[in-house]
């Protein structure tokens, strides 16, 4: 389980939820979420350790492609449900507590 849902984590999940059936690679997730790679990749690693994502390295020759291999991420069935629930919670208005000023 992801201990806390930070705004960057929510943005990463929302980017993946835009097309939940697809595999996504880090740079594309970062672009969709508006976050730098140094923020996105630790989030992806944490979500994978928590079981929300699976990943795989693409099977290409980096020299032939003219770029490094990409690591693709996909929401697991459990992760998909948890991501949708987290997105729903984030859309709910906060309840104000406390008295009048």
Coordinates of N, CA, C and O in Angstrom, one line a residue:
X1 N 0.8 -1.2 0.0 CA 0.0 0.0 0.0 C 0.9 1.2 0.0 O 1.9 1.3 0.6
X2 N 0.5 2.3 -0.7 CA 1.2 3.5 -0.8 C 0.8 4.3 0.5 O -0.4 4.5 0.8
X3 N 1.8 4.6 1.3 CA 1.5 5.2 2.6 C 0.8 6.5 2.5 O -0.2 6.8 3.3
X4 N 1.2 7.4 1.7 CA 0.5 8.7 1.5 C 0.4 9.1 0.1 O 1.3 8.7 -0.7
X5 N -0.6 9.8 -0.3 CA -0.9 10.1 -1.7 C -0.5 11.6 -1.8 O -1.2 12.5 -1.5
X6 N 0.7 11.8 -2.3 CA 1.2 13.2 -2.6 C 0.6 13.7 -3.9 O 0.1 12.9 -4.7
X7 N 0.6 14.9 -4.1 CA 0.1 15.5 -5.4 C 0.9 14.9 -6.6 O 0.2 14.5 -7.5
X8 N 2.2 14.8 -6.6 CA 2.9 14.2 -7.7 C 2.5 12.8 -7.9 O 2.3 12.4 -9.1
X9 N 2.2 12.0 -6.9 CA 1.8 10.6 -7.1 C 0.4 10.6 -7.7 O 0.1 9.8 -8.6
X10 N -0.5 11.5 -7.2 CA -1.8 11.5 -7.8 C -1.7 11.9 -9.3 O -2.4 11.3 -10.1
X11 N -0.8 12.9 -9.7 CA -0.7 13.3 -11.1 C -0.2 12.1 -11.9 O -0.6 11.9 -13.1
X12 N 0.8 11.3 -11.4 CA 1.3 10.2 -12.1 C 0.1 9.2 -12.4 O 0.0 8.7 -13.5
X13 N -0.6 8.9 -11.3 CA -1.7 7.9 -11.5 C -2.8 8.5 -12.4 O -3.3 7.7 -13.3
X14 N -3.1 9.7 -12.4 CA -4.1 10.3 -13.3 C -3.6 10.2 -14.7 O -4.4 9.9 -15.6
X15 N -2.3 10.4 -15.0 CA -1.7 10.2 -16.3 C -1.9 8.8 -16.8 O -2.3 8.6 -18.0
X16 N -1.7 7.9 -15.9 CA -1.9 6.5 -16.3 C -3.4 6.1 -16.5 O -3.7 5.3 -17.3
X17 N -4.2 6.7 -15.7 CA -5.6 6.4 -15.8 C -6.3 7.0 -17.0 O -7.4 6.5 -17.4
X18 N -5.6 7.9 -17.7 CA -6.2 8.4 -18.9 C -6.3 7.3 -20.0 O -7.2 7.4 -20.8
X19 N -5.4 6.4 -19.9 CA -5.4 5.2 -20.8 C -5.0 4.0 -20.0 O -3.9 3.5 -20.1
X20 N -5.9 3.5 -19.1 CA -5.5 2.5 -18.2 C -5.1 1.1 -18.8 O -4.4 0.3 -18.2
X21 N -5.5 0.8 -20.0 CA -5.2 -0.4 -20.6 C -3.9 -0.5 -21.3 O -3.4 -1.5 -21.7
X22 N -3.2 0.7 -21.5 CA -2.0 0.8 -22.2 C -0.8 0.7 -21.2 O -0.9 1.0 -20.1
X23 N 0.4 0.4 -21.8 CA 1.6 0.5 -21.1 C 2.1 1.9 -21.4 O 1.9 2.5 -22.4
X24 N 2.8 2.5 -20.3 CA 3.3 3.9 -20.4 C 4.7 3.8 -20.0 O 5.2 3.1 -19.2
X25 N 5.5 4.7 -20.7 CA 6.9 4.8 -20.2 C 7.1 6.1 -19.5 O 6.4 7.1 -19.6
X26 N 8.2 6.2 -18.7 CA 8.4 7.2 -17.7 C 8.4 8.6 -18.3 O 7.7 9.5 -17.7
X27 N 9.1 8.9 -19.4 CA 9.1 10.2 -20.0 C 7.7 10.7 -20.4 O 7.3 11.8 -20.1
X28 N 7.0 9.8 -21.0 CA 5.6 10.1 -21.4 C 4.7 10.4 -20.2 O 3.9 11.3 -20.2
X29 N 4.8 9.6 -19.2 CA 4.1 9.8 -18.0 C 4.4 11.2 -17.4 O 3.5 12.0 -17.0
X30 N 5.7 11.5 -17.3 CA 6.1 12.8 -16.8 C 5.6 14.0 -17.6 O 5.2 15.0 -17.0
X31 N 5.6 13.8 -18.9 CA 5.0 14.9 -19.8 C 3.5 15.1 -19.5 O 3.1 16.2 -19.3
X32 N 2.8 14.0 -19.4 CA 1.4 14.1 -19.2 C 1.1 14.6 -17.8 O 0.1 15.3 -17.6
X33 N 1.9 14.3 -16.8 CA 1.7 14.7 -15.4 C 2.3 16.1 -15.2 O 2.0 16.7 -14.1
X34 N 3.1 16.6 -16.1 CA 3.8 17.9 -15.9 C 4.9 17.8 -14.8 O 5.1 18.8 -14.1
X35 N 5.6 16.7 -14.7 CA 6.6 16.4 -13.7 C 7.9 16.0 -14.3 O 7.9 15.3 -15.4
X36 N 9.0 16.3 -13.7 CA 10.3 15.9 -14.2 C 10.6 14.5 -13.9 O 10.0 13.8 -13.0
X37 N 11.5 13.9 -14.7 CA 11.9 12.5 -14.6 C 12.3 12.1 -13.2 O 12.0 11.1 -12.7
X38 N 13.1 13.0 -12.6 CA 13.6 12.7 -11.2 C 12.5 12.6 -10.2 O 12.7 12.1 -9.1
X39 N 11.3 13.1 -10.5 CA 10.2 13.0 -9.6 C 9.4 11.7 -10.0 O 8.9 11.0 -9.1
X40 N 9.2 11.5 -11.3 CA 8.3 10.4 -11.8 C 8.9 9.1 -11.5 O 8.2 8.2 -11.0
X41 N 10.2 8.8 -11.7 CA 10.7 7.5 -11.6 C 10.7 6.9 -10.2 O 10.4 5.8 -10.0
X42 N 11.0 7.7 -9.2 CA 10.9 7.2 -7.8 C 9.4 6.9 -7.5 O 9.2 5.9 -6.7
X43 N 8.5 7.6 -8.0 CA 7.1 7.3 -7.7 C 6.7 6.0 -8.4 O 6.0 5.2 -7.8
X44 N 7.1 5.8 -9.6 CA 6.8 4.6 -10.3 C 7.4 3.4 -9.6 O 6.8 2.4 -9.4
X45 N 8.6 3.5 -9.1 CA 9.3 2.4 -8.4 C 8.5 2.1 -7.1 O 8.3 1.0 -6.8
X46 N 8.1 3.2 -6.4 CA 7.3 2.9 -5.2 C 6.0 2.3 -5.4 O 5.6 1.3 -4.7
X47 N 5.3 2.7 -6.5 CA 4.0 2.1 -6.9 C 4.2 0.7 -7.3 O 3.3 -0.2 -7.0
X48 N 5.3 0.4 -8.0 CA 5.6 -1.0 -8.4 C 5.8 -1.9 -7.1 O 5.3 -3.0 -7.0
X49 N 6.6 -1.4 -6.2 CA 6.9 -2.2 -5.0 C 5.6 -2.4 -4.2 O 5.4 -3.5 -3.6
X50 N 4.6 -1.5 -4.3 CA 3.4 -1.6 -3.6 C 2.4 -2.5 -4.3 O 1.3 -2.8 -3.8
X51 N 2.7 -2.9 -5.5 CA 1.9 -3.8 -6.3 C 0.8 -3.1 -7.2 O 0.0 -3.8 -7.8
X52 N 0.9 -1.8 -7.3 CA 0.0 -1.1 -8.1 C 0.4 -1.1 -9.6 O -0.5 -1.0 -10.4
X53 N 1.6 -1.4 -9.9 CA 2.2 -1.4 -11.3 C 3.0 -2.6 -11.5 O 3.6 -3.2 -10.6
X54 N 3.1 -3.0 -12.8 CA 4.1 -3.9 -13.2 C 5.0 -3.2 -14.3 O 4.5 -2.2 -14.8
X55 N 6.2 -3.7 -14.5 CA 7.0 -3.0 -15.5 C 7.8 -4.0 -16.3 O 7.9 -5.2 -15.9
X56 N 8.2 -3.6 -17.5 CA 9.1 -4.4 -18.3 C 10.0 -3.5 -19.1 O 9.6 -2.4 -19.4
X57 N 11.2 -4.0 -19.4 CA 12.0 -3.3 -20.4 C 11.7 -3.7 -21.8 O 11.4 -4.8 -22.1
X58 N 11.6 -2.7 -22.7 CA 11.3 -3.0 -24.1 C 12.5 -3.8 -24.7 O 13.7 -3.6 -24.2
X59 N 12.2 -4.6 -25.6 CA 13.2 -5.5 -26.3 C 13.6 -4.8 -27.6 O 13.1 -5.2 -28.7
X60 N 14.5 -3.8 -27.5 CA 15.0 -3.2 -28.7 C 16.5 -3.0 -28.6 O 17.1 -3.0 -27.5
X61 N 17.2 -2.7 -29.7 CA 18.6 -2.4 -29.8 C 18.7 -0.9 -29.7 O 18.3 -0.2 -30.6
X62 N 19.2 -0.4 -28.5 CA 19.3 1.1 -28.4 C 20.1 1.8 -29.5 O 19.8 2.9 -29.9
X63 N 21.1 1.1 -30.0 CA 21.9 1.7 -31.1 C 21.1 1.8 -32.4 O 21.1 2.9 -33.0
X64 N 20.3 0.8 -32.7 CA 19.4 0.8 -33.9 C 18.3 1.9 -33.7 O 18.0 2.6 -34.7
X65 N 17.8 2.0 -32.5 CA 16.7 2.9 -32.2 C 17.2 4.4 -32.1 O 16.4 5.3 -32.2
X66 N 18.5 4.5 -31.7 CA 19.1 5.9 -31.5 C 18.6 6.5 -30.2 O 18.6 7.7 -30.1
X67 N 18.2 5.6 -29.2 CA 17.8 6.1 -27.9 C 17.9 4.9 -26.9 O 18.0 3.8 -27.3
X68 N 17.9 5.3 -25.6 CA 17.9 4.2 -24.6 C 16.7 3.3 -24.7 O 15.6 3.8 -25.1
X69 N 16.8 2.1 -24.2 CA 15.6 1.3 -24.0 C 14.6 2.0 -23.1 O 15.0 2.7 -22.1
X70 N 13.3 1.7 -23.3 CA 12.3 2.3 -22.4 C 11.8 1.2 -21.4 O 11.7 0.0 -21.8
X71 N 11.5 1.7 -20.2 CA 10.8 0.8 -19.3 C 9.3 1.1 -19.3 O 9.0 2.3 -19.1
X72 N 8.5 0.1 -19.6 CA 7.1 0.4 -19.7 C 6.4 -0.1 -18.4 O 6.7 -1.1 -17.8
X73 N 5.4 0.7 -18.0 CA 4.6 0.5 -16.8 C 3.2 0.3 -17.1 O 2.6 0.9 -18.0
X74 N 2.5 -0.6 -16.4 CA 1.1 -0.9 -16.5 C 0.5 -1.0 -15.2 O 1.1 -1.6 -14.3
X75 N -0.7 -0.5 -15.0 CA -1.5 -0.7 -13.7 C -1.9 -2.1 -13.6 O -2.3 -2.7 -14.6
X76 N -1.7 -2.7 -12.4 CA -2.2 -4.0 -12.2 C -3.7 -3.9 -12.0 O -4.2 -2.8 -11.7
X77 N -4.5 -5.0 -12.0 CA -5.9 -4.9 -11.7 C -6.2 -4.3 -10.3 O -7.0 -3.4 -10.2
X78 N -5.4 -4.7 -9.3 CA -5.5 -4.1 -8.0 C -5.1 -2.6 -8.0 O -5.8 -1.8 -7.4
X79 N -4.0 -2.3 -8.7 CA -3.6 -0.9 -8.8 C -4.6 0.0 -9.5 O -4.8 1.1 -9.2
X80 N -5.3 -0.6 -10.5 CA -6.3 0.2 -11.3 C -7.4 0.6 -10.3 O -7.8 1.7 -10.3
X81 N -7.9 -0.4 -9.5 CA -8.9 -0.1 -8.6 C -8.5 0.9 -7.6 O -9.3 1.9 -7.2
X82 N -7.3 0.8 -7.0 CA -6.8 1.7 -6.0 C -6.6 3.1 -6.6 O -6.8 4.1 -6.0
X83 N -6.1 3.1 -7.8 CA -5.8 4.4 -8.5 C -7.1 5.1 -8.7 O -7.2 6.4 -8.5
X84 N -8.1 4.4 -9.2 CA -9.5 5.0 -9.4 C -10.0 5.6 -8.1 O -10.6 6.6 -8.0
X85 N -9.9 4.8 -7.0 CA -10.4 5.2 -5.7 C -9.7 6.4 -5.2 O -10.3 7.3 -4.7
X86 N -8.4 6.5 -5.4 CA -7.6 7.6 -5.0 C -8.0 8.9 -5.8 O -8.1 10.0 -5.2
X87 N -8.2 8.7 -7.1 CA -8.6 9.8 -7.9 C -9.9 10.3 -7.5 O -10.2 11.6 -7.4
X88 N -10.8 9.4 -7.1 CA -12.2 9.8 -6.7 C -12.1 10.6 -5.3 O -12.7 11.6 -5.1
X89 N -11.3 10.1 -4.4 CA -11.1 10.8 -3.1 C -10.5 12.2 -3.3 O -10.9 13.1 -2.7
X90 N -9.6 12.3 -4.3 CA -9.0 13.6 -4.5 C -10.0 14.6 -5.1 O -9.8 15.8 -4.9
X91 N -11.0 14.1 -5.8 CA -12.0 15.0 -6.4 C -13.0 15.5 -5.4 O -13.7 16.5 -5.6
X92 N -13.2 14.8 -4.3 CA -14.1 15.2 -3.2 C -13.7 16.5 -2.5 O -12.5 16.6 -2.2
X93 N -14.6 17.4 -2.2 CA -14.2 18.6 -1.5 C -13.8 18.2 -0.1 O -14.4 17.3 0.5
X94 N -12.9 19.0 0.5 CA -12.5 18.7 1.9 C -13.6 19.2 2.8 O -14.3 20.1 2.5
X95 N -13.8 18.5 3.9 CA -14.7 18.9 4.9 C -14.1 19.9 5.9 O -13.0 19.6 6.4
X96 N -14.7 21.0 6.1 CA -14.1 22.0 7.0 C -14.5 21.6 8.4 O -15.6 21.3 8.7
X97 N -13.5 21.6 9.3 CA -13.7 21.4 10.7 C -13.3 22.6 11.5 O -12.4 23.4 11.1
X98 N -14.0 22.8 12.6 CA -13.6 23.9 13.5 C -14.7 24.9 13.6 O -15.8 24.8 13.0
X99 N -14.5 25.8 14.5 CA -15.6 26.8 14.8 C -15.4 28.1 14.0 O -14.6 28.2 13.2
X100 N -16.4 29.0 14.3 CA -16.4 30.3 13.6 C -15.3 31.1 14.2 O -14.9 31.0 15.3
X101 N -14.8 32.0 13.3 CA -13.7 32.9 13.8 C -14.3 34.2 14.3 O -15.2 34.7 13.9

